[in-house]
Short mmCIF file of C-alpha atoms in Angstrom, two decimals:
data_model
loop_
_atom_site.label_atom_id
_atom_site.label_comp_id
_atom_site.label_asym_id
_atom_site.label_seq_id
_atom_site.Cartn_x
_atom_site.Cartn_y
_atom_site.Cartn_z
CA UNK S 1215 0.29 -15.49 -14.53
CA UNK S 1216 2.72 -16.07 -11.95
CA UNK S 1217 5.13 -17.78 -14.08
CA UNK S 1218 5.17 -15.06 -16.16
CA UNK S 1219 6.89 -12.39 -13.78
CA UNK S 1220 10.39 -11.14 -14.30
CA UNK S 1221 11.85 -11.10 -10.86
CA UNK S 1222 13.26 -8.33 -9.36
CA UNK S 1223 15.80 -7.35 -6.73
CA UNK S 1224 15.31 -6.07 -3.24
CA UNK S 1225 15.97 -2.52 -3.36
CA UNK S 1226 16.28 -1.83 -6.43
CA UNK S 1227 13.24 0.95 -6.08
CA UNK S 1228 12.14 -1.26 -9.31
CA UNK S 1229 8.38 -2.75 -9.63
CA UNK S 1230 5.85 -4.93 -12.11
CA UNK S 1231 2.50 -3.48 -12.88
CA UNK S 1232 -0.28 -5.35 -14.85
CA UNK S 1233 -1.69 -2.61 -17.55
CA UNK S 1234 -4.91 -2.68 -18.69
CA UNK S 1235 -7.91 -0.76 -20.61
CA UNK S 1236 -10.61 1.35 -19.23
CA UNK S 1237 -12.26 2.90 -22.55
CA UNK S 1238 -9.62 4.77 -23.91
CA UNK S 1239 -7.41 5.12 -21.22
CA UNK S 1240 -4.76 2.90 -19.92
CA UNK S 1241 -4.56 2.04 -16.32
CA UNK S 1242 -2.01 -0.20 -13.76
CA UNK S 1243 -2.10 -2.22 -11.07
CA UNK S 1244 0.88 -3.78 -8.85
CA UNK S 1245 1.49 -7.43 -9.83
CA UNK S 1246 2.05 -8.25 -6.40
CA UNK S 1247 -1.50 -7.08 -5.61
CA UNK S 1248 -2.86 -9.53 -8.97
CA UNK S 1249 -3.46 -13.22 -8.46
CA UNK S 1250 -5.28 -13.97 -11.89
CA UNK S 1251 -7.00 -12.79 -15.15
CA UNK S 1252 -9.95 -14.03 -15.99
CA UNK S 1253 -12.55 -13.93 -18.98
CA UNK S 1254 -15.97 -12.85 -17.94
CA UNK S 1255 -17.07 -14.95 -15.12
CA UNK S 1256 -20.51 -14.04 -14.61
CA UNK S 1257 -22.27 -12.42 -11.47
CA UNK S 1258 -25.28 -12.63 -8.86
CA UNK S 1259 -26.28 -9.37 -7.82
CA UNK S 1260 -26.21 -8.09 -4.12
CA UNK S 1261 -28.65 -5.68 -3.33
CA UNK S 1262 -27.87 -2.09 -1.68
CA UNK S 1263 -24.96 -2.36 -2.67
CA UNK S 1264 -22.47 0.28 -4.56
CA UNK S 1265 -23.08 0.87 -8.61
CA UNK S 1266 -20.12 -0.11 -9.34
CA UNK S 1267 -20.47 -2.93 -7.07
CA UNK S 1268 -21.97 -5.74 -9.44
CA UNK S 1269 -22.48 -8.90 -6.97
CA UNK S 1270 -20.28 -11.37 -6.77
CA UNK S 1271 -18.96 -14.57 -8.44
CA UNK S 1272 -17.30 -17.84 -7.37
CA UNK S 1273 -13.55 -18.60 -8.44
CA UNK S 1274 -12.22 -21.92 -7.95
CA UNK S 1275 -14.41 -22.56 -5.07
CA UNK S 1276 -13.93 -18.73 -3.62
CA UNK S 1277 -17.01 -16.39 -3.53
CA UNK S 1278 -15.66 -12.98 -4.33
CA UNK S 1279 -17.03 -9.35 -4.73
CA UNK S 1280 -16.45 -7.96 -8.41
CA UNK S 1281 -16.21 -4.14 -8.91
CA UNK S 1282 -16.53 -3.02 -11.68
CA UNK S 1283 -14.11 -0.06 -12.72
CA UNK S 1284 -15.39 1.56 -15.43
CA UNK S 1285 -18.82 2.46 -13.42
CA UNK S 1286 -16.75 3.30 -10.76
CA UNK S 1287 -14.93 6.06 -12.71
CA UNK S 1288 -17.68 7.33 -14.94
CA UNK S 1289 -15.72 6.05 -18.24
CA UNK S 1290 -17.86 4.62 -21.62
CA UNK S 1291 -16.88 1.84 -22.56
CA UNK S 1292 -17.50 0.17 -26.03
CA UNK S 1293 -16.36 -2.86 -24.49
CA UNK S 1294 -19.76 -5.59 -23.83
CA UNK S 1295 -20.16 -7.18 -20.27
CA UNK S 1296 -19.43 -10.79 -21.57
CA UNK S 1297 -16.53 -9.66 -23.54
CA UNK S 1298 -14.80 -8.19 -20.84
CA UNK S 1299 -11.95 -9.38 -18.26
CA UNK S 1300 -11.58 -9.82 -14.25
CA UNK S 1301 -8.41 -8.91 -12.85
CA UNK S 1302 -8.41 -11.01 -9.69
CA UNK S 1303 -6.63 -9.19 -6.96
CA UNK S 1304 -5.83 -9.86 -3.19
CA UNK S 1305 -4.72 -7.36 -1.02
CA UNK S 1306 -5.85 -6.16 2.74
CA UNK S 1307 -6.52 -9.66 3.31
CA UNK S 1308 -9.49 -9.76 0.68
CA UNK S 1309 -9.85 -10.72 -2.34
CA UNK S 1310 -11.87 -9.65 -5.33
CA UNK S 1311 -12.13 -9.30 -8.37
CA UNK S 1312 -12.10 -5.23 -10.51
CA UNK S 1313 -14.20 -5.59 -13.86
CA UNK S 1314 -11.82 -3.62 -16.89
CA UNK S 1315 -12.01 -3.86 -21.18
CA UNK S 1316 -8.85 -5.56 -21.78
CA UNK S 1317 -5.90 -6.38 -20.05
CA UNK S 1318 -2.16 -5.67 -22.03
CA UNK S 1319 1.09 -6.56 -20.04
CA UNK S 1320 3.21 -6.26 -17.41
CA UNK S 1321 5.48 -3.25 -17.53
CA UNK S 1322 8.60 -3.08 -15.25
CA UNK S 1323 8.91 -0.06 -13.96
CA UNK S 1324 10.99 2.05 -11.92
CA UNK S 1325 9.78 4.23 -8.67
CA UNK S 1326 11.06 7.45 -10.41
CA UNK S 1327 8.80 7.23 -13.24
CA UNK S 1328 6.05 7.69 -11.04
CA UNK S 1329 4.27 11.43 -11.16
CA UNK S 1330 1.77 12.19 -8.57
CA UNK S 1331 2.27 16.15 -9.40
CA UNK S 1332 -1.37 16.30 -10.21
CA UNK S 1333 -2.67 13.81 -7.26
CA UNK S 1334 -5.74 15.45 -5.69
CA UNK S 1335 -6.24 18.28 -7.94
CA UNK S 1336 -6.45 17.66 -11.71
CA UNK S 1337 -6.74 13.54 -11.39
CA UNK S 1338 -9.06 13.06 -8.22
CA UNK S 1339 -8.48 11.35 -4.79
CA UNK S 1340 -9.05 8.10 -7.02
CA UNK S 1341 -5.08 8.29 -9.04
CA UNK S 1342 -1.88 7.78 -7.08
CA UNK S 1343 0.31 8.37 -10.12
CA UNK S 1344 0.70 8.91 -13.83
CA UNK S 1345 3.26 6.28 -15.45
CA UNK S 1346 4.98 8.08 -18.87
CA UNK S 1347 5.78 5.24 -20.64
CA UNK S 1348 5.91 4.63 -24.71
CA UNK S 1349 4.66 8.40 -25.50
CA UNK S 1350 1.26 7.85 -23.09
CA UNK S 1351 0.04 8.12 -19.54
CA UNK S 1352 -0.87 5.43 -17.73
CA UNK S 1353 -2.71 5.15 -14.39
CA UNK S 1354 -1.78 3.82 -10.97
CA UNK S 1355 -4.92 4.10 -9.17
CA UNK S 1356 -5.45 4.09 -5.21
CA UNK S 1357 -7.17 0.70 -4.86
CA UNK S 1358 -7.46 0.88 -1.07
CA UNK S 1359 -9.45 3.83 -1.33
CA UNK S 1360 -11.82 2.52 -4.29
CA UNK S 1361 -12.41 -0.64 -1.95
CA UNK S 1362 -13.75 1.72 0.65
CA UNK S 1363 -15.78 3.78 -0.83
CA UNK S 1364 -17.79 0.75 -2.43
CA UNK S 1365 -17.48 -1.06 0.77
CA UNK S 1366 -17.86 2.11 3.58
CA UNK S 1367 -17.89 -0.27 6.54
CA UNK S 1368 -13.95 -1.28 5.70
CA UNK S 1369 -12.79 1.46 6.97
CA UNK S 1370 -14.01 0.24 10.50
CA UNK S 1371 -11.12 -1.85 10.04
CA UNK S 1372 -8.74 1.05 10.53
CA UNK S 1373 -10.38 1.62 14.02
CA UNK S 1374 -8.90 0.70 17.52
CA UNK S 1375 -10.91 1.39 20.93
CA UNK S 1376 -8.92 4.15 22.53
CA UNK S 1377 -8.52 2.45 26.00
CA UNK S 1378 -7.87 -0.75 24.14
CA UNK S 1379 -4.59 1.03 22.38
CA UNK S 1380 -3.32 2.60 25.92
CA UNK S 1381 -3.08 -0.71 27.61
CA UNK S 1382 -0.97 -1.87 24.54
CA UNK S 1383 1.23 1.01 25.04
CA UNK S 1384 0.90 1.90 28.81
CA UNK S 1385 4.31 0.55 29.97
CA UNK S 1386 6.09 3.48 27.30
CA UNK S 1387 5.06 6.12 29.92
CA UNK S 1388 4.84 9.62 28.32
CA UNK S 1389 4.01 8.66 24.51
CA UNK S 1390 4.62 12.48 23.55
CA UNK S 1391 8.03 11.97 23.74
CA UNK S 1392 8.44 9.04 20.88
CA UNK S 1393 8.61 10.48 17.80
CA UNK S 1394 7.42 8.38 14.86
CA UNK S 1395 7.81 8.94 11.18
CA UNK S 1396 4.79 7.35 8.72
CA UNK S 1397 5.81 6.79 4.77
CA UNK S 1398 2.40 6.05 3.19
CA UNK S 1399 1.66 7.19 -0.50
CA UNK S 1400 -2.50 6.92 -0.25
CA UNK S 1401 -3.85 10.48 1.46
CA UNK S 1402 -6.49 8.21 2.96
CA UNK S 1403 -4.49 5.60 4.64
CA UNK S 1404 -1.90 8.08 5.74
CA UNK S 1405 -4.68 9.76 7.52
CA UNK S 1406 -5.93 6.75 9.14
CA UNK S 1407 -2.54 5.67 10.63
CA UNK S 1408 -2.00 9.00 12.13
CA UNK S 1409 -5.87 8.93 13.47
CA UNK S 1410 -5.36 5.49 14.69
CA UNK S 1411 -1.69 6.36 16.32
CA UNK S 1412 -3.42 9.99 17.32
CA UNK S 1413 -5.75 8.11 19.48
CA UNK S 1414 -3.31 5.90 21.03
CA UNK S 1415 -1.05 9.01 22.37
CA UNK S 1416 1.44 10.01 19.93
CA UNK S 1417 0.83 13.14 18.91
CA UNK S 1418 4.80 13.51 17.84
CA UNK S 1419 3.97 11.94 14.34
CA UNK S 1420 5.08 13.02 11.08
CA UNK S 1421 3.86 11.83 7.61
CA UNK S 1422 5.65 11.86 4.10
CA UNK S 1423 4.40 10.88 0.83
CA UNK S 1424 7.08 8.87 -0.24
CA UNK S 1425 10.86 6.96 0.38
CA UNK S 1426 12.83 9.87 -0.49
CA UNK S 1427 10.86 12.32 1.29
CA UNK S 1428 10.91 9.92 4.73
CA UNK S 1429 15.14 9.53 3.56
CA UNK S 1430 15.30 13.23 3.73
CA UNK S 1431 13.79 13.83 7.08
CA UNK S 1432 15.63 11.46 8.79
CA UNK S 1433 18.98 13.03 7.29
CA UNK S 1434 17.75 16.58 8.74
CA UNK S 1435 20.53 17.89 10.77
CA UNK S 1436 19.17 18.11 14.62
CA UNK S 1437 16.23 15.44 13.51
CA UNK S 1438 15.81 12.42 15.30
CA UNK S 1439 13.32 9.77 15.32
CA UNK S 1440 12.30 6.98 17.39
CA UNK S 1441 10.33 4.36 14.68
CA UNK S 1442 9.62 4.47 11.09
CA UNK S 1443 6.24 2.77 9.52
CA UNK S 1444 6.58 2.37 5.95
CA UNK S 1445 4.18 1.41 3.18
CA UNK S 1446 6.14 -0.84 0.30
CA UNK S 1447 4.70 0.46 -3.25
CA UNK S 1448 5.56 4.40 -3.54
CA UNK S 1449 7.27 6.85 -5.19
CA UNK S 1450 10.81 7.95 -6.07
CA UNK S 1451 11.75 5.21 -3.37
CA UNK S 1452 9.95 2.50 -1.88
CA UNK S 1453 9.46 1.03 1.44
CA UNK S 1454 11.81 -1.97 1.23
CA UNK S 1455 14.85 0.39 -0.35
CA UNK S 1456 13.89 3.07 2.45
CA UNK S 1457 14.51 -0.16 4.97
CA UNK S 1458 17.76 -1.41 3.55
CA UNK S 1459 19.40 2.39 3.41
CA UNK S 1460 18.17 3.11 7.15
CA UNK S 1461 20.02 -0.41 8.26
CA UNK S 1462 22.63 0.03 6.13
CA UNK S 1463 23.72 3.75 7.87
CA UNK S 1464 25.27 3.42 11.05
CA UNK S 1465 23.56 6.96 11.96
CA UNK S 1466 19.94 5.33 11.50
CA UNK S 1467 20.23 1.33 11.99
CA UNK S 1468 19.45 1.44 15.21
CA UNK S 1469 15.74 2.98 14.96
CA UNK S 1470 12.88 0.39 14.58
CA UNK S 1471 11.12 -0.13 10.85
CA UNK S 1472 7.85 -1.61 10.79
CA UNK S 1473 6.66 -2.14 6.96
CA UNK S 1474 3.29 -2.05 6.65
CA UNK S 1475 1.90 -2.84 3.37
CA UNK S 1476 -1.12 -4.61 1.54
CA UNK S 1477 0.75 -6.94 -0.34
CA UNK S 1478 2.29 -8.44 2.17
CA UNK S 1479 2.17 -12.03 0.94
CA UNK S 1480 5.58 -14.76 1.87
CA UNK S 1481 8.36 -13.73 -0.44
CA UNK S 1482 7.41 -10.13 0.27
CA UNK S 1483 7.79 -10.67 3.89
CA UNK S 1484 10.92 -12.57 2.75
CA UNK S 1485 12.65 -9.75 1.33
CA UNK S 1486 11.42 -7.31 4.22
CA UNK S 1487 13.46 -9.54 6.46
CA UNK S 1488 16.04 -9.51 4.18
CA UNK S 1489 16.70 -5.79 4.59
CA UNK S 1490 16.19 -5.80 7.98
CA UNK S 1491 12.75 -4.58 8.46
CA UNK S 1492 11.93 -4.83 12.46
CA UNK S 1493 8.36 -5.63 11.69
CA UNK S 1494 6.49 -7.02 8.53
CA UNK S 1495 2.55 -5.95 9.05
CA UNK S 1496 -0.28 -7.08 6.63
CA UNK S 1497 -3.08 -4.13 5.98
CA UNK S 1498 -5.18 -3.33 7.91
CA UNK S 1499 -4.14 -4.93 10.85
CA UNK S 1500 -3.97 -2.03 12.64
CA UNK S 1501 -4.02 -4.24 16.26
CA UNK S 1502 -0.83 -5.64 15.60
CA UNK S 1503 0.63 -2.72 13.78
CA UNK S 1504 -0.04 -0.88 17.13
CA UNK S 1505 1.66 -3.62 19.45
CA UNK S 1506 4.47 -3.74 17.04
CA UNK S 1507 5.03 -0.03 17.71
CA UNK S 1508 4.65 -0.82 21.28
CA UNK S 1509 7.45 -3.73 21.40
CA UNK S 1510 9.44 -2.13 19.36
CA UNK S 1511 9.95 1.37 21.27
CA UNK S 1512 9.91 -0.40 24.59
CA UNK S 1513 12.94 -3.26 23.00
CA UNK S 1514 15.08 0.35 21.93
CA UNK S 1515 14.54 2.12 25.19
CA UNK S 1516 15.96 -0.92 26.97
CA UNK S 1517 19.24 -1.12 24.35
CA UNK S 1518 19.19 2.73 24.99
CA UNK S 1519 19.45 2.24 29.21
CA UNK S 1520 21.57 -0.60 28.77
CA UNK S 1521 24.26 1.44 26.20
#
């Protein structure tokens, strides 16, 4: 499936998603998220588990939870067990495998075409975005949160011990007067970071939805901030363009970026570097996304004294 993907440029706010069937809707996925499609690979059952948790199955010598989505999200599907396909994914340093009907193409798509007007009201907490494409609506579901709320105890993972994050940060001195901006599309992982960050002593954080939104803070006249943390995947512009404008402005270059995304496999990290992210941070290593900040501030406040 690899082979298959049409490459595209850094900054270009363009992305590939895998489409697929649920009943008689049409849903997405990031390719970058999507190691393999498979026909029905069978399942053992784990008990006390999730519904839409079925068990798990082995993939070339990997044991690997399946979910499947159509329990998940209440749809009927006319589709039999056997006769259905296993989108293998990887992302937060897991993988696994989501149970759908059929799986179409990949789409390229650009970050504009991506509606999340009815996010959280009409759609649920479970869709990020519609994608209008060929007179339908497709979509882009929040993964990250579907993978917690069949698997509760993953969102230990976002967790830090409080005294554990002020020794990381002790040496900044008064934390209140950093302040950091966080670009994160998912409600629930946006939450999290500022929780997790919350915890740690900044309190001076501020959270946008998407590139543009993060672009048009920073641009605010009398707005200044110390360190940007930016999710990849999002709306009207994502993470890595965000990266390349800030390092590209001689009004912003100077302030840290730390991208922290779930699909941060080699050539993504690649092309982070490549625009001059600061930091490239898998999900949810929340540890080392919280000594990065630490590094980072302390490395600009020395430039600062030194300037």
């Amino acid at each position: 499936m690899r082979e298959d993907r049409i490459m595209t440029d850094v900054g270009t706010n363009e992305w590939q998603v895998v489409v697929f069937s649920l009943g008689d809707q049409s849903f997405a996925i990031n390719v970058d998220k999507t190691r393999e499609i498979l026909r029905w690979t069978g399942v053992r059952p784990v008990p006390k588990s999730h519904p839409a948790m079925l068990g798990i199955t082995t993939v070339r010598g990997e044991v690997i939870p399946l979910i499947d989505l159509r329990i998940y999200l209440n749809i009927t599907s006319a589709v039999p067990q056997e006769q259905s396909k296993v989108i293998v994914t990887e992302f937060n340093l897991m993988k696994l495998g989501f149970v759908v009907d059929g799986v179409e193409r990949i789409y390229r798509i650009h970050s504009e075409e991506l509606d999340s007007t009815l996010t959280g009201t009409f759609l649920g907490e479970n869709v990020l975005y519609v994608i209008k494409r060929e007179d339908r609506n497709i979509l882009l579901l929040d993964y990250e949160r579907i993978v917690q709320v069949v698997n509760p105890e993953l969102a230990g993972q976002y967790a830090v011990d409080s005294s554990k994050m002020h020794n990381m940060v002790s040496e900044l001195g008064d934390l209140d007067k950093y302040k950091i901006l966080v670009v994160e599309d998912s409600p629930l992982i946006r939450r999290m970071i500022q929780d997790v960050l919350a915890k740690g002593g900044f309190h001076n954080v501020e959270a946008v939805s998407h590139g543009k939104a993060a672009w048009d803070r920073l641009s605010d006249e009398g707005e200044n901030f110390d360190l940007v943390i930016t999710d990849i995947e999002m709306p009207k512009m994502d993470g890595l363009t965000l990266t390349k404008k800030i390092k590209e402005d001689e009004r912003f270059r100077q302030i840290p970026v730390i991208v922290f995304s779930s699909i941060m496999a080699e050539d993504i990290k690649r092309k982070a570097q490549s625009v001059g992210a600061d930091g490239q941070i898998t999900k949810p290593e929340i540890d080392q996304l919280i000594v990065s900040v630490g590094k980072l501030l302390k490395r600009r406040e020395v430039k600062t004294e030194r300037a």
